[in-house]
CSV table of C-alpha atoms and ligand atoms in Angstrom, one decimal:
chain,number,residue,atom,x,y,z
R,872,UNK,CA,17.8,6.1,-17.7
R,873,UNK,CA,15.3,9.3,-17.7
R,874,UNK,CA,12.0,9.5,-19.2
R,875,UNK,CA,11.0,11.2,-22.3
R,876,UNK,CA,7.6,12.2,-22.7
R,877,UNK,CA,5.9,10.3,-24.8
R,878,UNK,CA,8.0,7.2,-23.4
R,879,UNK,CA,5.9,3.7,-22.1
R,880,UNK,CA,5.6,2.6,-18.6
R,881,UNK,CA,4.9,-0.7,-18.0
R,882,UNK,CA,2.5,-2.2,-14.8
R,883,UNK,CA,3.0,-5.2,-13.7
R,884,UNK,CA,-0.9,-5.4,-12.4
R,885,UNK,CA,-4.6,-4.4,-13.3
R,886,UNK,CA,-6.3,-3.0,-10.2
R,887,UNK,CA,-7.6,0.5,-9.1
R,888,UNK,CA,-3.7,1.2,-8.5
R,889,UNK,CA,-2.7,0.4,-11.5
R,890,UNK,CA,-5.9,2.6,-13.2
R,891,UNK,CA,-4.9,5.8,-11.1
R,892,UNK,CA,-1.1,5.2,-11.9
R,893,UNK,CA,-1.9,5.2,-15.4
R,894,UNK,CA,-4.4,8.5,-15.1
R,895,UNK,CA,-1.2,10.1,-13.6
R,896,UNK,CA,1.1,9.0,-16.2
R,897,UNK,CA,-1.4,10.2,-19.0
R,898,UNK,CA,-1.5,13.5,-17.7
R,899,UNK,CA,2.4,14.1,-17.8
R,900,UNK,CA,2.4,13.1,-21.5
R,901,UNK,CA,3.7,9.6,-20.7
R,902,UNK,CA,1.8,5.9,-21.9
R,903,UNK,CA,1.2,2.9,-19.5
R,904,UNK,CA,1.0,-0.5,-21.0
R,905,UNK,CA,-0.8,-3.1,-18.2
R,906,UNK,CA,0.9,-6.5,-17.8
R,907,UNK,CA,-1.7,-8.7,-15.5
R,908,UNK,CA,-3.4,-12.0,-16.2
R,909,UNK,CA,-6.8,-11.0,-15.8
R,910,UNK,CA,-8.8,-10.2,-18.8
R,911,UNK,CA,-11.3,-8.1,-17.2
R,912,UNK,CA,-9.9,-5.3,-14.6
R,913,UNK,CA,-10.0,-1.4,-13.9
R,914,UNK,CA,-6.4,-0.7,-14.7
R,915,UNK,CA,-7.0,-1.5,-18.9
R,916,UNK,CA,-9.0,1.6,-19.3
R,917,UNK,CA,-7.0,3.8,-18.5
R,918,UNK,CA,-3.9,2.2,-20.4
R,919,UNK,CA,-2.5,2.4,-24.1
R,920,UNK,CA,-1.6,-1.0,-24.8
R,921,UNK,CA,-2.2,-4.8,-22.5
R,922,UNK,CA,-0.6,-8.0,-22.2
R,923,UNK,CA,-2.8,-10.1,-20.3
R,924,UNK,CA,-0.8,-13.4,-19.0
R,925,UNK,CA,0.4,-14.8,-16.8
R,926,UNK,CA,3.8,-13.6,-14.4
R,927,UNK,CA,5.6,-16.9,-15.2
R,928,UNK,CA,5.0,-16.3,-18.7
R,929,UNK,CA,8.5,-15.6,-20.2
R,930,UNK,CA,7.5,-15.2,-23.7
R,931,UNK,CA,5.1,-12.8,-23.1
R,932,UNK,CA,7.4,-11.1,-20.0
R,933,UNK,CA,10.2,-10.9,-22.9
R,934,UNK,CA,8.0,-8.9,-25.1
R,935,UNK,CA,6.7,-6.5,-22.7
R,936,UNK,CA,10.2,-5.3,-21.7
R,937,UNK,CA,10.3,-4.8,-25.2
R,938,UNK,CA,7.6,-2.8,-25.5
R,939,UNK,CA,7.8,-0.4,-22.3
R,940,UNK,CA,11.2,1.7,-21.3
R,941,UNK,CA,10.9,1.1,-17.5
R,942,UNK,CA,8.8,-1.1,-15.2
R,943,UNK,CA,6.7,-0.5,-12.0
R,944,UNK,CA,4.4,-3.0,-9.6
R,945,UNK,CA,0.9,-1.5,-8.4
R,946,UNK,CA,0.7,-4.2,-5.5
R,947,UNK,CA,3.4,-6.7,-3.9
R,948,UNK,CA,2.5,-9.9,-4.6
R,949,UNK,CA,3.8,-9.8,-7.9
R,950,UNK,CA,6.5,-13.2,-8.2
R,951,UNK,CA,10.2,-12.2,-7.4
R,952,UNK,CA,11.3,-14.6,-10.3
R,953,UNK,CA,8.6,-12.3,-13.4
R,954,UNK,CA,11.2,-8.9,-11.7
R,955,UNK,CA,14.5,-10.6,-11.7
R,956,UNK,CA,13.7,-11.6,-14.9
R,957,UNK,CA,12.5,-7.9,-16.5
R,958,UNK,CA,15.2,-6.3,-14.1
R,959,UNK,CA,17.7,-8.1,-16.6
R,960,UNK,CA,15.8,-6.3,-19.6
R,961,UNK,CA,14.5,-3.0,-18.2
R,962,UNK,CA,15.1,-0.6,-15.3
R,963,UNK,CA,12.2,-1.8,-12.5
R,964,UNK,CA,11.4,0.6,-10.3
R,965,UNK,CA,10.8,0.0,-6.8
R,966,UNK,CA,13.1,-3.0,-7.8
R,967,UNK,CA,13.4,-6.9,-6.9
R,968,UNK,CA,15.0,-6.1,-3.9
R,969,UNK,CA,11.9,-4.0,-2.4
R,970,UNK,CA,9.5,-6.8,-3.2
R,971,UNK,CA,11.6,-9.0,-1.8
R,972,UNK,CA,11.8,-7.7,1.8
R,973,UNK,CA,8.2,-6.3,1.6
R,974,UNK,CA,6.4,-9.7,0.4
R,975,UNK,CA,7.8,-12.0,3.0
R,976,UNK,CA,6.3,-10.4,6.4
R,977,UNK,CA,9.1,-11.9,8.5
R,978,UNK,CA,11.8,-10.7,6.2
R,979,UNK,CA,9.6,-7.2,6.6
R,980,UNK,CA,10.2,-7.4,10.4
R,981,UNK,CA,13.5,-8.5,10.3
R,982,UNK,CA,14.3,-5.9,8.0
R,983,UNK,CA,12.8,-3.0,9.8
R,984,UNK,CA,14.0,-3.8,13.0
R,985,UNK,CA,18.0,-4.3,11.7
R,986,UNK,CA,17.2,-0.8,10.6
R,987,UNK,CA,16.7,0.4,14.4
R,988,UNK,CA,12.7,0.8,14.0
R,989,UNK,CA,10.0,-0.7,16.5
R,990,UNK,CA,7.8,-3.9,15.9
R,991,UNK,CA,5.7,-5.7,17.4
R,992,UNK,CA,7.5,-8.4,18.7
R,993,UNK,CA,7.9,-11.3,16.6
R,994,UNK,CA,9.3,-15.1,16.1
R,995,UNK,CA,9.3,-17.3,13.0
R,996,UNK,CA,7.2,-20.0,13.0
R,997,UNK,CA,8.4,-22.4,10.2
R,998,UNK,CA,6.2,-25.0,10.8
R,999,UNK,CA,3.1,-26.3,13.2
R,1000,UNK,CA,5.5,-27.7,15.9
R,1001,UNK,CA,7.4,-24.4,16.4
R,1002,UNK,CA,3.9,-22.8,17.3
R,1003,UNK,CA,4.2,-23.4,21.0
R,1004,UNK,CA,7.5,-22.3,21.6
R,1005,UNK,CA,7.1,-19.1,20.0
R,1006,UNK,CA,4.0,-18.4,21.8
R,1007,UNK,CA,5.3,-19.3,24.8
R,1008,UNK,CA,7.9,-16.7,24.2
R,1009,UNK,CA,5.9,-13.9,22.7
R,1010,UNK,CA,2.6,-14.2,24.9
R,1011,UNK,CA,-0.9,-14.4,24.7
R,1012,UNK,CA,-2.8,-12.2,23.0
R,1013,UNK,CA,-0.9,-13.1,19.9
R,1014,UNK,CA,-1.5,-12.5,16.1
R,1015,UNK,CA,-0.2,-15.1,13.8
R,1016,UNK,CA,-0.1,-14.6,10.2
R,1017,UNK,CA,0.8,-16.5,6.5
R,1018,UNK,CA,4.3,-14.9,5.2
R,1019,UNK,CA,2.8,-14.0,1.9
R,1020,UNK,CA,-0.1,-13.1,0.7
R,1021,UNK,CA,-1.8,-11.8,3.5
R,1022,UNK,CA,-3.6,-8.6,2.7
R,1023,UNK,CA,-7.1,-6.7,4.9
R,1024,UNK,CA,-6.7,-9.0,7.4
R,1025,UNK,CA,-6.9,-12.4,5.6
R,1026,UNK,CA,-4.2,-14.6,6.3
R,1027,UNK,CA,-4.4,-13.8,9.9
R,1028,UNK,CA,-5.7,-14.9,13.5
R,1029,UNK,CA,-6.1,-14.1,16.9
R,1030,UNK,CA,-4.2,-16.2,19.4
R,1031,UNK,CA,-6.3,-15.8,23.0
R,1032,UNK,CA,-6.5,-17.9,25.9
R,1033,UNK,CA,-7.9,-21.3,25.2
R,1034,UNK,CA,-6.9,-20.8,21.3
R,1035,UNK,CA,-6.7,-24.4,19.4
R,1036,UNK,CA,-3.3,-23.6,18.1
R,1037,UNK,CA,-3.3,-27.0,15.6
R,1038,UNK,CA,-6.6,-26.0,14.1
R,1039,UNK,CA,-5.8,-22.0,14.1
R,1040,UNK,CA,-2.4,-23.3,11.8
R,1041,UNK,CA,-4.6,-25.3,9.9
R,1042,UNK,CA,-6.8,-22.8,9.0
R,1043,UNK,CA,-4.4,-20.5,7.8
R,1044,UNK,CA,-3.2,-23.0,5.8
R,1045,UNK,CA,-0.3,-24.9,7.4
R,1046,UNK,CA,2.8,-23.3,5.7
R,1047,UNK,CA,5.6,-21.3,7.5
R,1048,UNK,CA,4.2,-18.1,9.4
R,1049,UNK,CA,4.9,-14.7,11.7
R,1050,UNK,CA,3.8,-15.2,15.3
R,1051,UNK,CA,3.5,-11.3,16.3
R,1052,UNK,CA,2.7,-10.0,19.9
R,1053,UNK,CA,-0.5,-8.2,19.9
R,1054,UNK,CA,0.0,-4.4,20.0
R,1055,UNK,CA,-2.9,-2.3,21.8
R,1056,UNK,CA,-2.6,1.0,20.1
R,1057,UNK,CA,-4.4,4.0,20.1
R,1058,UNK,CA,-4.9,4.3,16.4
R,1059,UNK,CA,-2.9,3.0,12.7
R,1060,UNK,CA,-1.5,5.9,10.8
R,1061,UNK,CA,0.5,5.8,7.3
R,1062,UNK,CA,2.9,7.4,6.3
R,1063,UNK,CA,3.3,7.9,2.1
R,1064,UNK,CA,7.3,8.7,1.3
R,1065,UNK,CA,8.7,8.9,-2.1
R,1066,UNK,CA,12.1,9.0,-3.6
R,1067,UNK,CA,14.0,9.8,-6.1
R,1068,UNK,CA,16.3,8.4,-9.0
R,1069,UNK,CA,19.1,10.6,-7.3
R,1070,UNK,CA,17.7,10.2,-3.8
R,1071,UNK,CA,15.5,13.1,-3.0
R,1072,UNK,CA,12.9,12.3,-0.7
R,1073,UNK,CA,9.1,14.4,0.2
R,1074,UNK,CA,6.6,12.5,2.6
R,1075,UNK,CA,3.0,13.3,3.2
R,1076,UNK,CA,1.5,14.6,6.1
R,1077,UNK,CA,0.2,11.6,8.4
R,1078,UNK,CA,-2.6,9.9,8.3
R,1079,UNK,CA,-4.5,8.3,10.7
R,1080,UNK,CA,-6.6,5.4,9.4
R,1081,UNK,CA,-10.0,3.5,10.5
R,1082,UNK,CA,-10.4,0.2,9.5
R,1083,UNK,CA,-13.8,-1.9,9.6
R,1084,UNK,CA,-13.7,-5.6,9.4
R,1085,UNK,CA,-9.6,-4.8,8.8
R,1086,UNK,CA,-10.5,-3.0,5.7
R,1087,UNK,CA,-9.1,0.7,5.3
R,1088,UNK,CA,-12.6,2.6,5.5
R,1089,UNK,CA,-11.9,6.2,6.5
R,1090,UNK,CA,-8.7,8.7,7.0
R,1091,UNK,CA,-8.1,11.9,8.7
R,1092,UNK,CA,-5.1,13.9,7.6
R,1093,UNK,CA,-3.7,15.7,10.1
R,1094,UNK,CA,-3.5,12.8,12.0
R,1095,UNK,CA,-4.6,13.6,15.5
R,1096,UNK,CA,-1.6,12.3,17.9
R,1097,UNK,CA,0.6,14.0,19.7
R,1098,UNK,CA,3.0,16.8,19.0
R,1099,UNK,CA,6.5,15.1,17.5
R,1100,UNK,CA,4.8,11.4,16.5
R,1101,UNK,CA,4.4,13.1,12.8
R,1102,UNK,CA,8.0,14.3,12.7
R,1103,UNK,CA,8.7,10.9,13.9
R,1104,UNK,CA,6.5,9.3,10.9
R,1105,UNK,CA,8.3,10.7,8.5
R,1106,UNK,CA,11.9,10.4,9.7
R,1107,UNK,CA,11.3,6.3,10.0
R,1108,UNK,CA,10.0,6.5,6.9
R,1109,UNK,CA,12.7,7.8,5.4
R,1110,UNK,CA,14.9,5.4,7.1
R,1111,UNK,CA,13.5,2.6,5.4
R,1112,UNK,CA,13.3,4.2,1.9
R,1113,UNK,CA,17.1,5.2,1.8
R,1114,UNK,CA,18.0,1.8,3.1
R,1115,UNK,CA,15.9,0.1,0.4
R,1116,UNK,CA,17.6,2.6,-2.2
R,1117,UNK,CA,13.5,2.7,-3.4
R,1118,UNK,CA,12.8,4.5,-6.2
R,1119,UNK,CA,9.1,5.5,-5.8
R,1120,UNK,CA,6.3,5.9,-3.4
R,1121,UNK,CA,6.2,4.0,-0.8
R,1122,UNK,CA,3.6,3.5,2.6
R,1123,UNK,CA,4.7,2.8,6.0
R,1124,UNK,CA,1.4,0.9,8.0
R,1125,UNK,CA,2.1,2.0,11.9
R,1126,UNK,CA,0.4,1.6,15.5
R,1127,UNK,CA,0.5,4.6,17.4
R,1128,UNK,CA,0.7,2.9,20.6
R,1129,UNK,CA,1.8,4.0,24.3
R,1130,UNK,CA,5.6,3.6,26.4
R,1131,UNK,CA,5.6,2.7,29.6
R,1132,UNK,CA,5.5,6.2,30.7
R,1133,UNK,CA,2.7,6.9,28.7
R,1134,UNK,CA,4.0,8.7,25.7
R,1135,UNK,CA,3.5,7.9,22.1
R,1136,UNK,CA,5.4,5.0,20.8
R,1137,UNK,CA,5.3,4.2,16.7
R,1138,UNK,CA,5.6,0.5,15.7
R,1139,UNK,CA,5.8,-0.1,12.3
R,1140,UNK,CA,3.3,-3.1,11.1
R,1141,UNK,CA,4.1,-2.7,7.4
R,1142,UNK,CA,5.5,-1.4,4.4
R,1143,UNK,CA,4.0,-1.3,1.1
R,1144,UNK,CA,6.3,-1.0,-2.1
R,1145,UNK,CA,3.6,1.3,-4.2
R,1146,UNK,CA,0.6,3.7,-4.2
R,1147,UNK,CA,-1.4,3.2,-1.0
R,1148,UNK,CA,-5.3,3.3,-0.1
R,1149,UNK,CA,-4.6,5.8,2.6
R,1150,UNK,CA,-3.1,8.1,0.3
R,1151,UNK,CA,-5.7,8.3,-2.4
R,1152,UNK,CA,-6.7,12.0,-0.8
R,1153,UNK,CA,-4.1,13.3,-2.7
R,1154,UNK,CA,-5.8,13.7,-5.5
R,1155,UNK,CA,-7.7,16.8,-4.8
R,1156,UNK,CA,-6.0,17.4,-1.3
R,1157,UNK,CA,-2.5,17.6,-2.1
R,1158,UNK,CA,-0.2,19.6,-4.9
R,1159,UNK,CA,0.9,16.3,-6.2
R,1160,UNK,CA,-0.8,13.3,-6.3
R,1161,UNK,CA,1.0,10.1,-4.7
R,1162,UNK,CA,0.4,8.5,-8.3
R,1163,UNK,CA,2.0,11.3,-10.1
R,1164,UNK,CA,4.6,11.4,-7.3
R,1165,UNK,CA,5.2,7.8,-8.3
R,1166,UNK,CA,5.6,7.9,-12.0
R,1167,UNK,CA,7.8,11.4,-11.5
R,1168,UNK,CA,10.1,9.0,-8.9
R,1169,UNK,CA,9.8,6.3,-11.5
R,1170,UNK,CA,10.5,8.5,-14.9
R,1171,UNK,CA,13.6,9.8,-13.2
R,1172,UNK,CA,12.2,13.1,-13.0
R,1173,UNK,CA,11.9,15.8,-10.1
R,1174,UNK,CA,9.5,15.2,-7.4
R,1175,UNK,CA,6.4,17.2,-6.7
R,1176,UNK,CA,5.2,19.2,-3.6
R,1177,UNK,CA,3.4,17.0,-1.1
R,1178,UNK,CA,2.1,20.4,0.6
R,1179,UNK,CA,-1.9,19.6,1.4
R,1180,UNK,CA,-4.6,21.9,0.4
R,1181,UNK,CA,-7.2,21.5,3.5
R,1182,UNK,CA,-8.0,19.3,6.2
R,1183,UNK,CA,-9.0,15.8,4.5
R,1184,UNK,CA,-11.7,13.3,5.4
R,1185,UNK,CA,-10.9,10.6,2.9
R,1186,UNK,CA,-13.7,7.2,3.0
R,1187,UNK,CA,-13.6,4.3,1.1
R,1188,UNK,CA,-16.5,2.5,-0.9
R,1189,UNK,CA,-16.8,-0.8,0.0
R,1190,UNK,CA,-19.8,-3.4,-1.5
R,1191,UNK,CA,-23.1,-1.9,-1.1
R,1192,UNK,CA,-21.9,2.2,-0.3
R,1193,UNK,CA,-20.7,2.3,-3.6
R,1194,UNK,CA,-24.5,2.1,-4.5
R,1195,UNK,CA,-25.1,5.7,-3.0
R,1196,UNK,CA,-22.3,6.7,-5.7
R,1197,UNK,CA,-25.6,8.8,-7.2
R,1198,UNK,CA,-26.1,10.7,-4.0
R,1199,UNK,CA,-22.7,11.4,-3.6
R,1200,UNK,CA,-22.0,13.0,-6.7
R,1201,UNK,CA,-24.9,15.3,-6.2
R,1202,UNK,CA,-23.0,16.5,-3.3
R,1203,UNK,CA,-21.0,19.8,-4.1
R,1204,UNK,CA,-18.3,19.6,-1.7
R,1205,UNK,CA,-16.7,16.4,-2.2
R,1206,UNK,CA,-15.4,14.2,-5.2
R,1207,UNK,CA,-16.0,10.8,-5.6
R,1208,UNK,CA,-13.3,8.0,-8.1
R,1209,UNK,CA,-15.0,5.1,-9.1
R,1210,UNK,CA,-13.2,2.1,-10.1
R,1211,UNK,CA,-15.2,0.3,-12.3
R,1212,UNK,CA,-18.3,-1.8,-12.7
R,1213,UNK,CA,-20.4,-1.3,-10.3
R,1214,UNK,CA,-21.7,-4.9,-9.5
R,1215,UNK,CA,-21.1,-4.4,-5.7
R,1216,UNK,CA,-19.3,-8.0,-4.4
R,1217,UNK,CA,-19.6,-8.1,-0.5
R,1218,UNK,CA,-16.1,-6.6,0.6
R,1219,UNK,CA,-14.8,-6.0,-2.6
R,1220,UNK,CA,-13.5,-1.8,-2.8
R,1221,UNK,CA,-15.7,0.1,-5.4
R,1222,UNK,CA,-14.2,3.9,-4.7
R,1223,UNK,CA,-13.5,6.6,-2.7
R,1224,UNK,CA,-14.6,9.9,-1.6
R,1225,UNK,CA,-12.4,12.5,-0.6
R,1226,UNK,CA,-13.8,15.9,1.2
R,1227,UNK,CA,-11.2,18.7,1.6
R,1228,UNK,CA,-12.0,21.3,4.3
R,1229,UNK,CA,-10.4,25.0,4.6
R,1230,UNK,CA,-8.4,24.9,7.6
R,1231,UNK,CA,-8.1,27.6,10.3
R,1232,UNK,CA,-5.1,29.9,9.8
R,1233,UNK,CA,-2.0,28.8,12.0
R,1234,UNK,CA,-2.7,29.1,15.7
R,1235,UNK,CA,-6.6,29.9,14.9
Y,1343,AMP,P1,-2.1,-6.9,8.2
Y,1343,AMP,O1,-2.6,-7.9,7.6
Y,1343,AMP,O2,-0.5,-7.5,9.0
Y,1343,AMP,O3,-1.5,-5.3,7.1
Y,1343,AMP,O4,-2.7,-6.5,9.0
Y,1343,AMP,C1,-4.1,-5.9,9.4
Y,1343,AMP,C2,-4.5,-5.4,10.9
Y,1343,AMP,O5,-5.2,-6.1,11.6
Y,1343,AMP,C3,-3.8,-4.1,11.0
Y,1343,AMP,O6,-4.0,-3.0,10.3
Y,1343,AMP,C4,-4.2,-3.7,12.5
Y,1343,AMP,O7,-5.6,-3.7,12.6
Y,1343,AMP,C5,-4.2,-5.3,12.5
Y,1343,AMP,N1,-2.8,-5.9,13.5
Y,1343,AMP,C6,-2.1,-6.9,12.4
Y,1343,AMP,N2,-1.1,-6.8,13.3
Y,1343,AMP,C7,-1.2,-6.9,14.4
Y,1343,AMP,C8,-0.6,-6.7,16.1
Y,1343,AMP,N3,0.5,-7.1,15.7
Y,1343,AMP,N4,-1.3,-6.4,16.8
Y,1343,AMP,C9,-2.5,-5.9,17.2
Y,1343,AMP,N5,-3.5,-5.3,15.8
Y,1343,AMP,C10,-2.4,-6.2,14.4
């Protein structure tokens, strides 16, 4: 089903990504209806309709499905039952399969390795008793992670020599988990790709990502990686979206590590079935932003060019950094996006800043 201008996109989730998706939809003559449990959140300002209700409220979901032409989600922790319910009424892009694979870390790593893509070594840890035998196979250091609801370093713990295993397991809530070998990476990177309803694909240039206390702090494009790494990253992202029969934007989070001979080796850490923090620079820095690209894809429209306009430096404003917003706005060569209220909360991302530098001509 292809949307006509004037049609309404339903977005599950009300955060900053939903806000920027809704802004991109407006530019294309489309309307957005946000569905989320929060009564106050960044996305509502940019949408023409809202439903404030739980993701398990079937009466509200049925009314929402009636009111929209296509449904998408802006975060991967939407309950799968909610997406399946909506899918029986309206197209949901990307669909329940992509969500099911990406919201469970074990299902995700199993899917990736089934495709022949390298990941950290991993084992299932269904309960506390399974941790020691899994660790014996993986070795130390290792990273123990909850299967679900982990982000920005939450829901994970390092296991080193002397770690108290039962205490670590309890500290993460005691449920089923995944144990991963620790990857001594050179850098972290991400590739943002889009796939259209007809299966056309485009990839943005590889992003090099610096984290601060597990939260994405800065992104550089082009990534400072060895020749061939960028093409390999785009090829593996294409493989993943193709295998998921994916429609929309997806981000692949990567570790750039070394193989035994010192050559670069790419490992996939995670797939995000949505627009991604590391892709915010595309608003000013690319011909088509990741947000517009996602809207085009789920509307059944042709994708836009991902061509980059220059060398990019993007930083996220986290907590107190957002207090500098007036000074940042006063700089002529930067663009600033703020997502909503500036009541700074520790660790809360309040906006991002992008600088686009002219690149020397090829060979310069
Ligand atoms: P995640 O919640 O899986 O996205 O992980 C958050 C961050 O923790 C990553 O961006 C890495 O910096 C680090 N990390 C996660 N898994 C591993 C691993 N297996 N080895 C090394 N670092 C990791």
